Short mmCIF file of C-alpha atoms in Angstrom, two decimals:
data_model
loop_
_atom_site.label_atom_id
_atom_site.label_comp_id
_atom_site.label_asym_id
_atom_site.label_seq_id
_atom_site.Cartn_x
_atom_site.Cartn_y
_atom_site.Cartn_z
CA MET A 1 38.28 -2.06 104.86
CA ALA A 2 37.60 1.30 106.45
CA ASP A 3 34.02 2.20 107.31
CA HIS A 4 32.14 4.82 105.29
CA GLN A 5 32.24 8.25 106.87
CA LYS A 6 28.99 9.66 108.27
CA VAL A 7 28.19 13.26 107.44
CA TYR A 8 25.45 15.14 109.34
CA PRO A 9 23.80 18.20 107.74
CA LEU A 10 24.26 21.50 109.60
CA ASN A 11 20.95 22.98 108.36
CA THR A 12 18.39 21.94 110.95
CA SER A 13 15.57 23.35 108.86
CA SER A 14 15.90 20.60 106.26
CA THR A 15 12.81 18.66 105.64
CA HIS A 16 14.70 15.41 105.67
CA ASP A 17 15.24 13.33 108.77
CA ASP A 18 18.54 13.49 110.55
CA GLN A 19 20.04 10.56 108.84
CA PRO A 20 23.65 10.08 107.80
CA LEU A 21 24.48 10.29 104.04
CA ASP A 22 26.70 7.71 102.51
CA VAL A 23 29.38 9.36 100.41
CA GLU A 24 31.51 7.14 98.26
CA ALA A 25 34.98 7.99 97.15
CA PRO A 26 35.11 9.79 93.78
CA GLN A 27 35.61 7.53 90.80
CA THR A 28 37.72 8.26 87.76
CA PRO A 29 35.49 8.64 84.64
CA ARG A 30 36.04 6.08 81.95
CA VAL A 31 37.04 7.46 78.57
CA PRO A 32 35.48 5.55 75.65
CA LEU A 33 37.85 4.03 73.13
CA VAL A 34 35.83 5.40 70.23
CA PRO A 35 34.56 8.94 70.50
CA ARG A 36 30.95 9.66 69.76
CA GLY A 37 30.15 10.09 66.13
CA SER A 38 33.33 8.28 65.09
CA SER A 39 33.69 4.77 63.64
CA LYS A 40 37.32 4.30 64.64
CA SER A 41 39.51 5.27 67.59
CA ASP A 42 42.67 7.24 67.27
CA GLN A 43 44.66 4.10 67.88
CA GLY A 44 43.03 2.24 65.05
CA ASP A 45 40.81 -0.78 65.16
CA PRO A 46 41.69 -2.95 68.20
CA ALA A 47 40.69 -6.07 66.29
CA ALA A 48 43.43 -5.32 63.80
CA HIS A 49 46.18 -5.99 66.47
CA ILE A 50 45.03 -9.32 67.83
CA HIS A 51 47.92 -11.65 68.81
CA GLY A 52 50.46 -9.25 67.36
CA HIS A 53 49.17 -9.52 63.80
CA HIS A 54 48.30 -6.44 61.82
CA TYR A 55 45.19 -6.70 59.69
CA PRO A 56 44.19 -4.15 57.09
CA PRO A 57 41.36 -1.85 58.08
CA PHE A 58 37.86 -2.98 57.18
CA GLN A 59 36.56 -1.46 53.96
CA ARG A 60 32.96 -1.61 52.93
CA THR A 61 32.37 -3.01 49.45
CA ILE A 62 29.95 -0.94 47.40
CA PRO A 63 28.20 -2.90 44.62
CA VAL A 64 28.88 -1.63 41.10
CA THR A 65 25.82 -0.72 39.12
CA HIS A 66 26.20 -1.21 35.38
CA THR A 67 24.38 1.40 33.35
CA LYS A 68 22.81 0.54 29.99
CA PRO A 69 24.73 1.82 27.00
CA PRO A 70 23.00 4.71 25.24
CA LYS A 71 20.87 3.77 22.25
CA LYS A 72 22.41 4.32 18.88
CA ARG A 73 20.90 7.05 16.80
CA ARG A 74 19.11 6.11 13.65
CA SER A 75 21.26 6.30 10.61
CA CYS A 76 20.68 8.84 7.87
CA CYS A 77 19.61 6.07 5.50
CA CYS A 78 16.87 4.96 7.88
CA ARG A 79 15.65 8.53 8.28
CA PHE A 80 15.62 9.05 4.52
CA LEU A 81 13.64 5.84 4.02
CA CYS A 82 11.09 6.85 6.67
CA TRP A 83 10.63 10.28 5.13
CA THR A 84 10.30 8.80 1.64
CA LEU A 85 7.65 6.33 2.74
CA SER A 86 5.77 9.05 4.61
CA LEU A 87 5.76 11.36 1.59
CA LEU A 88 4.69 8.51 -0.68
CA LEU A 89 1.82 7.64 1.63
CA LEU A 90 0.80 11.31 1.80
CA LEU A 91 0.89 11.55 -2.00
CA ILE A 92 -1.31 8.47 -2.35
CA LEU A 93 -3.82 9.91 0.12
CA VAL A 94 -3.91 13.24 -1.74
CA ILE A 95 -4.40 11.54 -5.12
CA GLY A 96 -7.13 9.35 -3.66
CA ALA A 97 -8.89 12.38 -2.18
CA VAL A 98 -8.72 14.30 -5.47
CA ALA A 99 -9.97 11.28 -7.43
CA GLY A 100 -12.85 10.85 -5.01
CA ILE A 101 -13.85 14.51 -5.31
CA LEU A 102 -13.69 14.37 -9.12
CA TYR A 103 -15.78 11.20 -9.15
CA LEU A 104 -18.46 12.78 -6.96
CA VAL A 105 -18.54 15.94 -9.07
CA PHE A 106 -18.48 14.45 -12.59
CA GLN A 107 -19.84 10.92 -11.92
CA PRO A 108 -18.08 9.37 -14.95
CA LYS A 109 -19.48 6.37 -16.80
CA LEU A 110 -17.91 4.02 -19.33
CA PRO A 111 -18.73 4.55 -23.02
CA LYS A 112 -20.84 1.91 -24.76
CA PHE A 113 -20.10 0.10 -28.02
CA SER A 114 -22.38 -1.99 -30.21
CA ILE A 115 -21.98 -3.71 -33.60
CA ASP A 116 -24.89 -2.80 -35.80
CA THR A 117 -24.11 -4.37 -39.18
CA LEU A 118 -21.44 -6.52 -40.75
CA GLN A 119 -20.99 -6.66 -44.51
CA ILE A 120 -18.51 -8.97 -46.24
CA THR A 121 -17.34 -7.63 -49.57
CA ARG A 122 -14.59 -10.17 -50.12
CA PHE A 123 -13.95 -13.60 -48.67
CA ASN A 124 -12.16 -16.00 -51.04
CA LEU A 125 -8.98 -17.90 -51.75
CA THR A 126 -6.10 -16.40 -53.66
CA ASN A 127 -3.66 -18.13 -56.00
CA ASN A 128 -1.23 -18.92 -53.18
CA SER A 129 -3.99 -20.63 -51.13
CA SER A 130 -4.27 -17.76 -48.67
CA LEU A 131 -7.65 -16.41 -47.60
CA SER A 132 -8.36 -12.76 -48.40
CA ALA A 133 -11.15 -11.03 -46.44
CA THR A 134 -12.67 -7.54 -46.50
CA PHE A 135 -15.31 -6.54 -43.93
CA ASN A 136 -17.33 -3.37 -43.58
CA VAL A 137 -18.42 -2.96 -39.96
CA THR A 138 -20.86 -0.38 -38.59
CA ILE A 139 -20.10 0.51 -34.97
CA THR A 140 -22.14 2.75 -32.68
CA ALA A 141 -20.24 4.53 -29.88
CA ARG A 142 -22.27 6.18 -27.09
CA ASN A 143 -21.08 8.58 -24.41
CA PRO A 144 -23.64 8.56 -21.55
CA ASN A 145 -21.83 11.17 -19.41
CA LYS A 146 -23.30 14.59 -18.67
CA LYS A 147 -20.00 16.37 -17.88
CA VAL A 148 -17.34 14.14 -19.45
CA GLY A 149 -16.11 14.28 -23.05
CA VAL A 150 -13.91 11.71 -24.85
CA TYR A 151 -11.13 12.41 -27.37
CA TYR A 152 -10.51 9.39 -29.60
CA GLU A 153 -6.83 9.67 -30.50
CA GLY A 154 -4.88 8.13 -33.37
CA GLY A 155 -3.13 4.77 -33.11
CA SER A 156 -6.21 2.60 -32.62
CA HIS A 157 -6.43 -1.00 -33.77
CA ILE A 158 -9.53 -3.05 -34.56
CA SER A 159 -9.53 -6.68 -35.72
CA VAL A 160 -11.86 -9.64 -36.31
CA TRP A 161 -10.88 -13.15 -35.09
CA TYR A 162 -12.16 -16.66 -35.54
CA THR A 163 -10.89 -19.29 -33.03
CA GLY A 164 -7.54 -17.56 -32.63
CA THR A 165 -7.07 -16.71 -36.32
CA ASN A 166 -6.95 -13.05 -37.36
CA LEU A 167 -9.20 -12.58 -40.38
CA CYS A 168 -8.88 -8.81 -40.94
CA GLN A 169 -7.90 -5.56 -39.16
CA GLY A 170 -8.19 -1.79 -39.43
CA SER A 171 -8.41 1.36 -37.27
CA LEU A 172 -10.94 3.86 -35.96
CA PRO A 173 -10.84 7.50 -37.06
CA LYS A 174 -9.88 10.35 -34.74
CA PHE A 175 -12.78 12.34 -33.35
CA TYR A 176 -14.15 14.05 -30.25
CA GLN A 177 -17.31 12.75 -28.60
CA GLY A 178 -19.15 15.30 -26.50
CA HIS A 179 -21.57 14.93 -23.59
CA ARG A 180 -24.37 12.42 -24.15
CA ASN A 181 -23.32 11.97 -27.75
CA THR A 182 -23.92 9.01 -30.07
CA THR A 183 -21.52 8.51 -32.99
CA VAL A 184 -21.94 5.95 -35.79
CA LEU A 185 -18.70 4.75 -37.40
CA ASN A 186 -18.26 2.85 -40.66
CA VAL A 187 -14.97 0.98 -40.45
CA LEU A 188 -13.34 -0.92 -43.31
CA LEU A 189 -11.31 -4.00 -42.30
CA SER A 190 -9.11 -6.10 -44.57
CA GLY A 191 -6.62 -8.92 -44.19
CA GLN A 192 -5.05 -12.05 -45.58
CA THR A 193 -4.62 -15.38 -43.80
CA ASP A 194 -2.26 -18.22 -44.72
CA ASP A 195 -3.51 -21.80 -45.15
CA GLY A 196 -6.89 -20.62 -46.37
CA ASN A 197 -8.10 -24.13 -47.31
CA THR A 198 -7.94 -25.38 -43.73
CA LEU A 199 -9.67 -22.23 -42.44
CA LEU A 200 -12.51 -22.46 -44.99
CA THR A 201 -13.09 -26.13 -44.15
CA SER A 202 -13.32 -25.31 -40.42
CA LEU A 203 -15.81 -22.48 -41.09
CA GLN A 204 -18.05 -24.70 -43.24
CA GLN A 205 -18.10 -27.48 -40.60
CA GLN A 206 -18.93 -24.95 -37.87
CA GLN A 207 -21.83 -23.57 -39.91
CA LEU A 208 -23.23 -27.02 -40.72
CA GLN A 209 -23.04 -28.27 -37.10
CA THR A 210 -24.35 -25.23 -35.21
CA GLY A 211 -25.85 -22.95 -37.85
CA ILE A 212 -23.76 -20.02 -36.57
CA ILE A 213 -20.20 -18.80 -36.89
CA PRO A 214 -18.72 -17.17 -33.74
CA LEU A 215 -16.47 -14.17 -34.32
CA ASN A 216 -14.60 -11.91 -31.91
CA LEU A 217 -14.09 -8.21 -32.59
CA ARG A 218 -11.32 -6.49 -30.62
CA VAL A 219 -10.74 -2.75 -30.33
CA ASP A 220 -7.70 -1.10 -28.71
CA GLN A 221 -8.24 2.65 -28.64
CA PRO A 222 -6.13 5.43 -27.02
CA VAL A 223 -8.31 8.22 -25.62
CA ARG A 224 -8.13 11.37 -23.52
CA ILE A 225 -10.85 12.19 -21.01
CA LYS A 226 -12.09 15.77 -20.71
CA LEU A 227 -13.51 16.82 -17.33
CA GLY A 228 -15.03 20.24 -17.81
CA LYS A 229 -12.11 22.23 -19.26
CA LEU A 230 -9.50 19.84 -17.89
CA LYS A 231 -7.99 17.39 -20.38
CA LEU A 232 -6.46 14.37 -18.67
CA MET A 233 -3.54 12.21 -19.76
CA LYS A 234 -3.85 9.64 -22.52
CA VAL A 235 -5.15 6.20 -21.57
CA LYS A 236 -6.30 3.17 -23.54
CA PHE A 237 -9.54 1.31 -23.50
CA ARG A 238 -10.29 -2.14 -24.78
CA VAL A 239 -13.51 -3.32 -26.31
CA ARG A 240 -14.21 -7.03 -26.69
CA CYS A 241 -17.31 -7.96 -28.72
CA ARG A 242 -18.71 -11.42 -29.35
CA LEU A 243 -20.66 -11.88 -32.61
CA ASP A 244 -22.72 -14.83 -33.77
CA ILE A 245 -23.46 -14.61 -37.50
CA ASP A 246 -25.21 -17.03 -39.83
CA SER A 247 -22.62 -17.14 -42.67
CA LEU A 248 -19.49 -15.61 -44.16
CA ALA A 249 -20.58 -15.60 -47.79
CA ALA A 250 -19.37 -12.60 -49.77
CA ASN A 251 -21.86 -10.03 -51.11
CA ASN A 252 -24.70 -11.51 -49.05
CA ALA A 253 -26.73 -10.03 -46.25
CA ILE A 254 -25.06 -11.15 -43.00
CA ASN A 255 -27.43 -11.63 -40.11
CA ILE A 256 -26.00 -10.87 -36.65
CA ARG A 257 -27.91 -13.18 -34.35
CA ASN A 258 -26.19 -12.21 -31.14
CA SER A 259 -23.84 -9.39 -30.13
CA SER A 260 -22.35 -8.33 -26.81
CA CYS A 261 -19.47 -5.99 -25.99
CA LYS A 262 -17.36 -5.43 -22.89
CA PHE A 263 -15.54 -2.19 -22.26
CA ARG A 264 -12.63 -1.45 -19.90
CA PHE A 265 -9.80 1.06 -19.42
CA ARG A 266 -6.11 0.34 -19.02
CA LEU A 267 -3.06 2.56 -18.62
#
């Protein structure tokens, strides 16, 4: 192998020592197979031509992302039902608010009933063994309200019962009861009951054993309530009175030993 050539610098003013420089023969630059910024060479992937076999180029697999299907819109029927329920709830709230305001303004109270006297003008057996009864009842109706009036409408029904047997019935007259008003009513009741012998025997045994005869007086009365100048819709009230009397003899003074009445409204 030939020795390296020694080259001496001609510039004597150089700061370096007079030493020979080794100069190597120029080398051929190596060209990369894959240019910079490229993933493949122009000749393709060398690994694809190993041992004379051609392999398909490498392809990167990108995972598939499944998107959720869009939510279905609510049907018209569901919307209609939601709106209906919302309006119904709003209507209930409005009615409740109005009722509360009216209650605070007028402060309504239930009327009061009492049975003052009971007179029996007829209570005997007929030819066909039925029991005929005629009662004259004095009822006191009180309206304790300051701003509420009561219209007693037609179609009322009043009856007297003994242990599930209707003795007589009648009706109350139509009238208007103003604020803090007390009205006394004389009501005539009449009726006829089959199998009068059995009923009379039961009444006599009851009187001998306890000294009293329990009776129930029932009143079903349609009314209209007046709040100031406003007349409300027709409603019904029921009165249930319990009476304890000493006898059921006709044309005699009947003593009411105990009397109590319960009052309630119903639509």
